[in-house]
XYZ file of C-alpha atoms in Angstrom:
735
model
C 181.689 133.353 19.366
C 179.008 136.192 19.578
C 179.065 138.944 17.244
C 179.900 142.230 18.745
C 176.988 144.514 18.897
C 177.074 146.995 16.372
C 177.424 150.076 18.716
C 180.048 148.545 20.667
C 182.155 147.750 17.608
C 185.718 149.354 17.752
C 186.309 152.392 15.517
C 189.515 151.124 14.609
C 187.905 148.183 12.479
C 185.208 150.573 11.128
C 187.463 153.947 10.421
C 190.717 152.295 10.276
C 193.752 152.365 13.012
C 195.057 156.061 11.860
C 191.736 157.722 12.162
C 190.798 155.631 15.458
C 193.854 156.452 17.276
C 193.399 160.203 17.005
C 189.662 159.953 18.101
C 190.723 157.681 21.053
C 193.554 159.995 22.030
C 192.060 163.432 21.418
C 188.162 162.973 21.745
C 188.124 159.875 24.076
C 186.048 158.063 21.603
C 186.874 154.301 21.392
C 183.557 152.626 20.070
C 180.824 153.241 17.012
C 178.494 154.190 20.013
C 181.015 156.562 21.423
C 181.144 158.349 18.090
C 177.329 158.706 17.407
C 176.909 160.265 20.982
C 179.949 162.941 19.839
C 177.304 165.644 18.861
C 177.511 168.915 16.789
C 178.357 171.966 18.857
C 176.513 173.811 16.289
C 175.337 174.052 12.675
C 176.033 176.014 9.987
C 173.476 177.013 7.242
C 174.315 176.658 3.504
C 173.288 180.060 2.597
C 174.350 181.751 5.761
C 178.037 182.455 6.883
C 179.581 182.235 10.211
C 180.323 185.419 12.483
C 183.965 186.244 11.658
C 183.847 189.183 13.939
C 183.545 187.340 17.060
C 186.169 184.654 16.879
C 187.895 183.598 20.094
C 191.634 183.990 20.215
C 193.818 180.975 20.639
C 190.941 178.313 19.809
C 190.640 176.019 16.999
C 187.668 176.963 14.979
C 185.755 175.762 12.063
C 184.160 178.719 9.840
C 182.319 178.838 6.694
C 183.093 181.859 4.494
C 183.666 183.297 0.926
C 187.149 184.016 -0.557
C 187.301 187.804 -1.197
C 190.653 187.832 -2.663
C 193.845 185.774 -2.739
C 197.225 187.193 -3.344
C 200.824 185.312 -4.167
C 203.939 187.169 -2.750
C 207.256 186.301 -3.160
C 209.674 187.246 -0.687
C 213.636 186.438 0.484
C 214.521 184.326 3.463
C 217.258 182.171 4.833
C 215.792 179.436 3.147
C 214.960 180.945 -0.132
C 217.574 183.825 -0.242
C 216.921 184.601 -3.917
C 213.551 185.830 -3.375
C 212.117 182.571 -4.111
C 210.041 182.442 -0.567
C 206.311 182.125 -1.425
C 203.541 183.198 0.830
C 199.786 183.173 -0.232
C 197.436 185.633 1.467
C 193.832 184.575 1.322
C 191.051 187.007 2.469
C 187.762 185.460 3.463
C 184.356 187.118 4.391
C 180.959 186.329 5.854
C 179.486 189.767 5.780
C 180.308 190.244 9.580
C 183.941 190.593 9.197
C 187.139 189.594 7.651
C 189.791 187.094 8.096
C 193.237 186.503 6.872
C 194.316 183.014 5.670
C 198.298 182.426 5.152
C 200.179 179.641 3.444
C 203.840 179.572 3.147
C 206.341 177.495 0.861
C 205.092 174.337 -1.133
C 202.004 174.445 0.907
C 200.538 177.467 -1.332
C 200.282 175.544 -4.785
C 196.708 173.510 -4.085
C 195.009 176.685 -2.013
C 196.402 179.076 -4.897
C 194.524 177.008 -7.742
C 191.771 176.367 -5.329
C 190.861 179.303 -3.204
C 189.685 181.504 -6.081
C 187.653 185.057 -5.440
C 183.977 183.874 -4.740
C 184.588 180.221 -3.553
C 182.899 179.282 -0.540
C 184.480 176.782 1.698
C 184.763 175.418 5.170
C 188.320 176.278 7.058
C 189.356 175.008 10.221
C 192.591 176.169 12.102
C 193.675 177.914 15.146
C 193.153 181.975 15.444
C 196.067 183.482 15.889
C 197.031 187.518 15.612
C 199.729 188.581 12.937
C 200.090 192.590 12.437
C 197.114 193.434 14.614
C 194.599 191.186 12.683
C 193.412 187.847 13.038
C 194.544 185.046 11.142
C 194.686 181.416 10.530
C 197.920 180.220 9.457
C 197.927 177.258 7.222
C 194.193 176.204 7.806
C 192.682 172.957 6.287
C 189.968 173.457 4.642
C 186.925 171.846 2.472
C 185.505 173.265 -0.544
C 181.310 173.908 -0.557
C 180.754 172.861 -4.094
C 177.657 173.037 -6.191
C 174.276 171.262 -5.534
C 174.781 168.491 -7.956
C 178.311 167.354 -6.323
C 179.341 164.961 -3.823
C 179.500 167.663 -1.081
C 175.717 167.388 -0.916
C 175.815 164.087 -0.143
C 178.190 164.216 2.322
C 176.497 167.227 4.350
C 173.006 166.025 3.296
C 170.480 168.821 3.938
C 170.812 172.606 4.283
C 172.462 172.480 7.796
C 176.478 171.452 8.337
C 177.244 170.318 11.494
C 180.220 171.663 13.229
C 181.687 168.974 15.697
C 183.892 169.715 18.764
C 187.196 169.043 16.866
C 190.904 169.207 17.225
C 193.841 170.364 15.443
C 194.616 166.709 14.587
C 190.909 166.104 13.153
C 189.088 168.565 11.250
C 184.881 168.849 11.991
C 184.355 167.495 8.478
C 186.508 164.655 8.898
C 184.542 163.915 12.028
C 181.430 164.508 9.895
C 182.406 162.102 7.325
C 183.551 159.329 9.915
C 179.693 159.844 11.128
C 178.546 159.146 7.912
C 180.176 155.717 7.810
C 178.897 154.877 11.154
C 175.534 156.468 11.024
C 173.623 153.404 9.667
C 174.508 151.353 12.846
C 172.257 153.907 14.698
C 169.223 152.272 14.043
C 170.626 149.148 16.340
C 170.964 151.811 19.103
C 168.755 150.262 22.143
C 166.391 152.564 23.619
C 166.771 152.998 27.436
C 163.476 155.133 27.827
C 160.459 152.815 28.804
C 158.016 153.143 26.095
C 155.050 154.513 28.055
C 157.297 157.335 29.019
C 158.836 158.090 25.490
C 155.260 158.372 24.369
C 153.786 160.140 27.131
C 156.129 163.015 26.617
C 155.999 162.770 22.736
C 159.889 162.055 22.444
C 161.686 160.453 19.368
C 162.757 156.844 19.437
C 166.754 156.927 20.007
C 167.747 155.791 16.561
C 165.613 158.588 15.230
C 166.942 161.092 17.475
C 170.586 160.006 16.553
C 169.710 160.452 12.895
C 168.336 163.737 13.267
C 171.306 165.425 15.221
C 173.813 164.375 12.820
C 171.835 164.958 9.700
C 169.377 167.386 10.251
C 166.863 168.698 7.280
C 165.439 171.561 9.437
C 166.184 173.292 12.641
C 163.043 171.541 13.943
C 165.125 168.106 13.478
C 167.757 169.337 15.637
C 165.427 170.833 18.433
C 163.507 167.676 18.426
C 166.951 165.266 18.694
C 168.233 167.599 21.365
C 164.980 167.353 23.445
C 165.452 163.536 23.437
C 169.001 163.071 23.856
C 168.760 165.312 26.811
C 166.071 163.333 28.523
C 168.295 160.217 28.172
C 171.191 161.640 29.726
C 168.910 163.221 32.551
C 166.754 159.947 33.114
C 169.624 157.500 33.194
C 171.644 159.348 35.377
C 168.430 159.806 38.003
C 167.933 156.309 37.754
C 171.353 155.535 38.998
C 170.530 157.994 42.065
C 167.377 156.696 42.490
C 168.386 153.420 42.855
C 171.005 154.555 45.418
C 168.849 156.405 47.495
C 166.580 153.094 47.368
C 169.240 150.970 48.168
C 170.439 153.238 51.010
C 167.188 153.409 52.418
C 167.042 149.467 52.749
C 170.208 149.836 55.064
C 169.652 149.431 58.972
C 170.818 152.023 61.239
C 170.512 152.590 64.859
C 167.877 155.273 65.646
C 169.749 158.254 67.846
C 167.355 160.461 69.728
C 168.583 162.883 72.224
C 167.393 162.589 75.902
C 165.340 165.460 77.117
C 167.939 166.693 79.744
C 170.918 165.333 78.448
C 174.055 167.033 77.106
C 172.390 168.605 73.754
C 170.031 170.446 76.367
C 172.733 171.423 78.501
C 174.621 172.791 75.528
C 171.744 174.580 74.353
C 171.720 175.976 77.903
C 174.775 177.347 77.763
C 174.477 179.202 74.377
C 175.121 183.227 74.675
C 172.846 183.513 71.601
C 169.498 182.454 69.935
C 169.833 180.097 66.857
C 168.583 181.701 63.977
C 165.118 180.573 62.600
C 167.091 178.264 59.845
C 169.324 177.000 62.027
C 166.476 175.506 64.184
C 164.460 174.434 60.894
C 167.569 172.565 59.498
C 168.296 170.906 62.768
C 164.690 169.855 63.220
C 165.107 168.076 59.866
C 168.478 166.409 61.111
C 167.035 165.382 64.301
C 164.053 163.800 62.454
C 166.631 161.815 60.176
C 168.642 160.774 63.196
C 165.806 159.164 64.982
C 164.757 156.765 62.020
C 166.306 153.338 61.516
C 167.755 154.147 58.251
C 170.960 156.248 57.785
C 170.510 160.011 57.333
C 171.937 160.967 53.904
C 171.900 164.608 53.970
C 173.675 167.778 52.386
C 174.027 170.857 54.408
C 174.393 173.797 52.173
C 175.261 177.206 54.061
C 176.965 180.554 52.965
C 180.255 181.210 54.607
C 179.265 182.255 58.191
C 175.808 180.910 57.941
C 176.304 178.699 61.280
C 176.636 175.442 59.819
C 179.364 174.162 62.564
C 176.612 175.260 65.111
C 174.269 172.821 63.593
C 176.391 170.016 62.770
C 177.702 170.217 66.278
C 174.118 169.993 67.881
C 173.518 167.012 65.683
C 176.895 165.362 67.050
C 175.915 165.880 70.605
C 172.474 164.536 69.795
C 174.186 161.333 68.666
C 176.506 161.521 71.773
C 173.437 161.801 73.967
C 171.851 158.510 72.709
C 175.322 156.592 73.592
C 176.604 156.726 70.054
C 179.858 158.654 68.928
C 180.372 161.087 66.228
C 183.432 161.910 63.981
C 183.900 165.190 62.067
C 186.196 164.925 59.022
C 188.114 168.079 58.000
C 190.041 168.610 54.812
C 193.217 170.245 56.292
C 194.706 169.998 59.649
C 194.754 173.607 60.126
C 190.945 173.126 59.829
C 190.550 170.269 62.052
C 192.696 171.857 64.674
C 190.486 175.038 64.382
C 187.205 172.932 64.590
C 188.774 171.306 67.619
C 189.514 174.690 69.310
C 185.931 175.903 68.361
C 183.938 173.284 69.593
C 185.747 172.851 72.894
C 185.403 176.451 73.701
C 181.828 176.406 72.547
C 181.098 173.297 74.977
C 183.091 174.441 77.907
C 183.179 172.222 80.786
C 180.965 169.856 78.505
C 183.781 168.828 76.745
C 185.671 167.730 79.756
C 184.095 164.383 80.303
C 186.093 161.961 82.709
C 187.863 165.124 84.088
C 188.088 167.289 87.250
C 185.552 170.132 86.964
C 184.121 168.561 83.873
C 180.322 168.629 83.780
C 177.918 165.752 84.747
C 176.759 165.041 81.026
C 180.051 165.946 79.777
C 181.844 164.101 76.980
C 185.649 163.897 75.547
C 186.626 165.675 72.411
C 189.528 164.571 70.767
C 191.538 165.474 68.060
C 193.340 162.987 65.571
C 195.820 164.283 62.598
C 198.363 162.763 60.863
C 201.170 164.963 62.537
C 200.661 164.161 65.903
C 203.033 162.841 68.430
C 202.758 158.874 68.715
C 202.049 159.343 72.699
C 199.042 161.855 72.147
C 197.657 159.496 68.946
C 197.910 156.498 71.113
C 196.003 158.410 74.084
C 193.381 159.530 71.225
C 193.098 156.340 69.536
C 192.448 154.755 73.001
C 189.719 157.199 74.233
C 187.900 156.482 70.445
C 187.939 152.329 71.079
C 186.763 152.784 74.753
C 183.838 155.124 73.717
C 185.348 157.522 76.418
C 185.391 160.091 73.720
C 182.132 160.844 72.268
C 183.493 163.625 69.544
C 186.399 163.164 67.367
C 187.371 165.873 64.887
C 190.365 164.981 62.361
C 191.501 164.733 58.920
C 191.812 161.770 56.799
C 193.900 160.198 59.690
C 190.683 159.008 61.018
C 190.421 156.581 58.270
C 193.367 154.418 58.746
C 193.148 151.021 59.678
C 194.390 151.408 63.147
C 191.403 153.868 64.208
C 188.675 151.770 66.103
C 185.548 153.194 67.550
C 183.183 151.943 70.246
C 180.189 152.701 68.341
C 180.158 155.243 65.474
C 177.031 156.690 65.096
C 177.318 159.883 62.712
C 180.001 161.164 60.391
C 179.982 164.754 59.663
C 182.309 165.756 56.426
C 183.013 169.392 56.023
C 183.659 170.680 52.699
C 182.882 167.382 50.663
C 184.665 168.500 47.569
C 188.056 167.760 49.043
C 187.505 164.245 49.926
C 187.280 161.302 47.530
C 184.551 158.952 48.042
C 186.583 155.926 48.980
C 187.501 157.949 52.045
C 184.207 158.565 53.136
C 183.241 154.920 52.729
C 185.928 154.011 54.561
C 185.079 156.221 57.572
C 181.301 154.788 57.321
C 182.818 151.176 57.478
C 183.897 151.799 61.147
C 180.380 152.000 62.369
C 178.848 148.507 63.484
C 175.929 149.516 61.200
C 176.139 152.333 58.631
C 176.233 155.204 60.536
C 174.143 158.490 59.450
C 176.319 160.935 57.105
C 176.212 164.685 57.312
C 178.068 166.535 54.494
C 178.320 170.278 55.023
C 179.383 172.602 51.977
C 179.713 176.426 51.717
C 179.976 176.129 48.319
C 176.141 177.342 47.123
C 175.121 174.889 44.841
C 172.194 175.446 42.517
C 169.147 173.397 42.612
C 169.622 171.478 39.684
C 173.125 170.688 40.544
C 172.375 169.526 43.807
C 170.145 167.146 42.161
C 172.602 165.783 39.484
C 175.486 165.637 41.545
C 174.427 165.080 44.886
C 171.164 163.541 43.731
C 171.123 160.731 46.558
C 171.600 163.431 49.393
C 168.576 164.967 51.014
C 169.263 168.695 50.956
C 169.113 171.304 53.807
C 170.011 175.109 53.011
C 170.888 177.676 55.483
C 170.489 180.888 53.797
C 170.200 183.566 56.965
C 173.679 184.985 58.431
C 173.342 185.003 61.980
C 172.824 188.223 63.804
C 175.952 190.363 64.374
C 177.428 189.275 61.240
C 178.236 192.644 59.267
C 178.195 193.405 55.443
C 180.989 192.758 53.174
C 182.079 195.735 50.579
C 183.361 194.338 47.411
C 185.405 196.458 44.723
C 187.408 195.595 41.563
C 190.920 197.398 41.653
C 192.050 197.472 38.162
C 195.878 197.571 38.603
C 197.003 198.170 34.981
C 194.462 200.871 33.964
C 194.648 202.594 37.332
C 197.860 202.026 39.399
C 196.544 204.913 41.948
C 193.617 202.509 42.939
C 196.098 199.870 44.162
C 198.178 202.079 46.017
C 194.840 203.304 47.897
C 194.113 199.760 48.651
C 197.283 199.458 50.359
C 196.422 202.882 52.448
C 192.897 201.047 53.146
C 194.524 198.069 54.741
C 196.938 200.380 56.939
C 193.571 202.330 58.260
C 191.777 199.220 59.088
C 195.030 198.117 61.358
C 194.773 201.607 62.870
C 191.371 200.846 63.885
C 192.756 197.749 65.827
C 191.654 195.254 63.033
C 193.644 192.855 60.740
C 194.084 192.124 57.093
C 194.469 189.180 54.729
C 196.470 189.414 51.487
C 195.633 186.465 49.346
C 198.184 185.400 46.139
C 197.598 182.415 43.919
C 201.141 181.084 44.425
C 203.630 180.197 47.041
C 206.742 181.561 45.244
C 209.122 178.554 46.165
C 208.420 176.732 43.269
C 211.180 175.623 41.068
C 210.417 177.591 37.479
C 209.302 175.213 34.845
C 210.797 176.927 31.965
C 208.318 174.501 29.800
C 205.555 176.007 32.050
C 206.512 179.617 31.845
C 207.093 179.616 28.317
C 203.494 178.406 27.371
C 201.329 181.402 27.309
C 197.922 180.491 28.801
C 195.371 182.992 27.119
C 195.517 185.854 24.821
C 193.395 187.952 26.931
C 196.333 190.525 27.860
C 199.879 190.858 28.981
C 198.840 190.052 32.327
C 198.482 186.395 31.453
C 202.124 186.188 30.180
C 203.881 186.589 33.719
C 203.598 183.962 36.152
C 201.193 184.904 39.361
C 202.032 186.572 42.221
C 203.404 184.664 44.721
C 202.967 184.905 48.654
C 206.914 184.927 49.330
C 207.424 187.902 47.020
C 204.245 190.064 47.320
C 204.794 189.407 51.440
C 208.452 190.897 51.298
C 207.524 193.421 48.786
C 204.683 194.919 51.291
C 207.026 194.588 54.165
C 209.481 196.882 52.623
C 206.946 199.139 50.819
C 203.287 199.976 51.328
C 203.065 198.127 54.488
C 206.365 198.999 56.447
C 205.965 198.611 59.979
C 203.044 196.616 59.979
C 203.513 192.990 61.298
C 203.223 190.903 58.525
C 203.386 187.168 58.150
C 203.062 184.508 55.523
C 200.725 181.118 55.654
C 200.804 178.518 52.904
C 200.178 174.794 52.399
C 203.706 173.697 52.193
C 204.667 174.917 55.549
C 205.166 172.330 58.565
C 201.796 171.551 60.135
C 203.084 173.157 63.391
C 204.579 176.092 61.884
C 201.103 176.763 59.874
C 199.331 176.346 63.215
C 201.648 178.925 64.961
C 200.868 181.760 62.478
C 197.619 180.962 62.568
C 197.356 181.297 66.355
C 199.308 184.436 66.338
C 196.963 185.977 63.864
C 193.726 184.966 65.834
C 195.329 186.035 68.921
C 195.977 189.607 67.029
C 199.696 189.330 67.330
C 199.953 189.651 63.485
C 198.279 192.746 61.509
C 198.610 191.347 57.916
C 198.745 187.740 56.922
C 199.684 186.934 53.232
C 198.722 183.696 52.460
C 197.635 181.317 49.704
C 193.873 179.598 49.484
C 194.608 177.609 52.665
C 192.707 180.201 54.420
C 189.521 179.540 52.075
C 187.792 177.428 54.459
C 187.349 177.458 57.914
C 189.685 180.153 59.353
C 187.755 182.341 61.788
C 189.187 185.514 62.669
C 186.091 187.643 63.633
C 188.692 191.006 64.038
C 189.855 190.603 60.053
C 188.022 193.199 58.472
C 189.784 193.419 55.120
C 191.213 191.173 52.333
C 193.223 192.101 48.978
C 193.036 189.470 46.759
C 195.941 189.839 44.032
C 195.708 188.589 40.663
C 191.891 187.689 41.555
C 191.236 186.934 37.716
C 193.340 183.531 38.551
C 190.513 182.533 40.695
C 187.105 181.152 40.074
C 184.038 182.666 41.050
C 182.911 180.235 43.740
C 186.434 180.583 45.309
C 186.779 184.161 45.293
C 183.063 184.157 47.556
C 184.590 181.750 49.806
C 187.699 183.716 50.500
C 185.806 187.139 50.898
C 183.727 185.053 53.557
C 186.667 185.266 55.512
C 186.329 189.004 56.644
C 183.648 190.870 58.404
C 182.993 187.917 60.734
C 182.893 190.200 63.705
C 180.590 193.336 64.410
C 182.908 195.645 62.129
C 182.113 195.643 58.423
C 184.059 193.803 56.021
C 186.062 195.041 52.981
C 187.345 192.879 50.142
C 189.429 194.424 47.335
C 189.841 192.468 43.868
C 192.882 193.334 42.285
C 193.736 192.445 38.568
C 195.752 193.635 35.517
C 192.939 191.969 33.006
C 191.609 194.894 30.676
C 187.876 196.310 31.145
C 186.225 194.299 28.505
C 187.811 190.826 29.194
C 185.596 187.853 30.451
C 187.766 187.892 33.623
C 186.792 191.340 34.596
C 183.100 190.541 34.060
C 183.519 187.698 36.396
C 185.226 190.145 38.847
C 182.465 192.603 38.209
C 179.755 190.139 39.296
C 181.730 188.846 42.174
C 181.643 192.555 43.414
C 177.966 193.272 42.724
C 176.283 190.624 44.851
C 176.992 188.745 48.093
C 174.382 186.023 46.927
C 176.443 182.841 46.988
C 173.597 180.948 44.962
C 173.476 183.814 42.228
C 177.497 183.720 42.077
C 177.214 179.826 41.451
C 174.952 180.092 38.477
C 177.362 182.890 37.063
C 180.182 180.100 37.789
C 178.485 177.357 36.180
C 177.333 179.484 33.008
C 180.837 179.998 32.347
C 182.527 176.848 33.177
C 181.352 173.827 31.167
C 178.753 171.474 33.236
C 181.325 168.693 32.706
C 183.709 170.428 34.973
C 181.104 170.578 37.725
C 180.275 167.113 37.184
C 183.471 165.886 36.024
C 185.018 167.114 39.778
C 181.959 165.087 41.315
C 182.288 162.012 39.001
C 185.828 161.003 40.149
C 187.481 162.569 37.340
C 186.046 160.374 34.793
C 184.675 162.494 31.442
C 181.460 163.938 32.093
C 179.008 161.807 30.884
C 176.223 165.020 30.070
C 177.164 165.823 26.715
C 173.691 167.299 25.700
C 172.251 168.215 29.170
C 173.128 171.663 30.076
C 172.657 171.750 34.220
C 171.474 175.458 34.647
C 169.310 175.315 31.701
C 167.509 172.232 31.806
C 166.248 172.295 35.217
C 162.816 171.455 34.037
C 163.863 168.010 32.608
C 166.355 167.160 35.497
C 163.353 167.743 38.043
C 160.990 165.405 35.581
C 163.366 162.972 35.100
C 164.100 162.734 38.738
C 160.409 162.084 39.197
C 160.025 159.392 36.628
C 163.124 157.860 37.662
C 161.813 157.707 41.386
C 158.335 156.387 40.133
C 160.421 153.462 37.608
C 162.654 152.638 40.630
C 159.904 152.198 43.641
C 157.971 149.932 40.834
C 160.904 147.893 39.745
C 164.207 148.525 41.802
C 166.116 145.761 39.804
C 165.129 146.954 36.516
C 163.895 143.675 35.691
C 161.322 144.663 33.051
C 163.379 147.529 31.427
C 166.752 145.647 30.080
C 167.516 148.393 27.662
C 167.713 150.819 30.496
C 169.700 148.511 32.541
C 172.155 148.194 29.765
C 172.298 152.104 29.372
C 172.942 152.353 33.356
C 175.998 149.846 32.996
C 177.267 152.085 30.272
C 177.152 154.977 32.515
C 178.377 153.837 35.666
C 180.958 151.023 35.510
C 181.339 149.623 38.926
C 183.792 152.162 39.960
C 181.650 155.074 39.079
C 178.437 153.649 40.709
C 180.416 153.422 43.848
C 181.578 157.232 43.016
C 177.901 158.218 42.886
C 177.556 156.682 46.494
C 178.054 160.293 47.794
C 178.281 163.018 45.273
């Protein structure tokens, strides 16, 4: 029997079943290698104390501090009616602030003996508030004894690593477990090619692991981090480079539009000229379509930058060249809307085979899950015979029954709403792999695009078409200044009086059954506002119709309405028959009503930065200026308010996506992109480490071009297999 390599040894064998179970369940660590890659969050210096002044509420923290005083109180309680209840209060300090520790009952004896004034220790617990002061109740603690004792052995050197921990497993226990497995680091296989490592002056992997867990100096930490960042960036970029290389080997049919065909006829009909950006991006796409390898392009564009127009021209170019094009939309409302706007833009060119249709015309069909059987049969027939050049639909397009005559291009709208398997299924409908265009209105910073969509070429539309109006955004602090909210509703009335329309967006629908477990759980201690459930569409619509917006035509729209009802509501709103639409985020993508000029977002702090930016893009789509009011009850100093202020201060989506990323952890961004598996990035910060990612991408491209199968680099292959089990490699196939 082969011996298990040291780093693949299960933690159960090395640390015992109890500790291993907690590590697996709470930290996702299963093997010695996993634990070695569980890096310290930060380091404490023995001679320096943590900042007690800026502890986060409701979080599990580890602090190093000194006992200032300790007092034992007795009190009467139901359990100890004769005044025998005991409470130990210990005050610790670090020079920046003080923190109260409390211990009760039988738990007071040990700390009473050990936590004497002047003692230094590490304390871990959850920060809470009692009598308006921060405290840790029953914290776990570890004394930091004098130099000659075991503590020095345990945390060799003068830096104490503080690990991401859980209530079940304190940082120093993780530190002790690491001491046990650290000798195995010597056997870590180094994935970086030697020439690359030496050329860039990076530490060998075993040494980097040793220095990240047992640094003697800050320089050790820096060197180790630099090396470990390179590992993550390089292995990920090699995976992406191999995908690009494999895709480049696939055959595809080159699709070149006819000089006087459908595309030319469409361009002649356009009542406006394309922006410089639209022309440039279209040229990049047409170049890709004309090659015999499948295009893989990501089209990023601000809300309203005219992405749909660019995509439609690409689709018409493919139809011109004898192929079919499919556009995949995330919701039925959006698919119906795209279908409407495409047929309107094309006019008689969309009436192929019909009386009055133009000579070069094709058919544009819609395919969604809720269509009637007859309409569906008709649409399927048009696709199979090739009668329909353009099809727009939801994931109903992916079902087995759907057959294309000759699928040449797949356009995926709002890619983050589609799983990769769905895109693959659609790509499998072509006789040869079709060209792929992925559109997103979420601006993605360059580094994230290189990391998450590293196998797609990127085009960016950053100009707004002529005639689009600026949007003014303001934060409305409803708790501090209720009269601001009153004024917000007056502004909505003023817009309606001018003949315009408005949206009111809420985080919740309001017909959910209240889950007592959920509502009892408090999300964050930022403010009382967090304790009440988020505002709901059905409640808010009723209050507005009875109160501040009485007399206006108010309707509701949310995701749980039957598709026909949703579509009817949208149609009435688009036709101007409704003044105010109270909706959930179903309107976030693709709803286009140029006459809507105002948007009020209730509980705006419950939405992410990018989502607020997306929502805001729904107003100001016509010639009248747009107005977006962000209503919140969060206090001025809170992080949530700072986020809203950032959204109000700029209309630049790329700037906002940077802010968004800095506030969320990268894991969220990549976690979404990696099929919900745990983010493989532990050390690399996508925003800060732009240079490392860009350089790793170049190195990876060089390595893969020279040796696509990595036959000469077995250690890199092993690292790659660990990063991408089969399923994940498939997942990277498209973002």
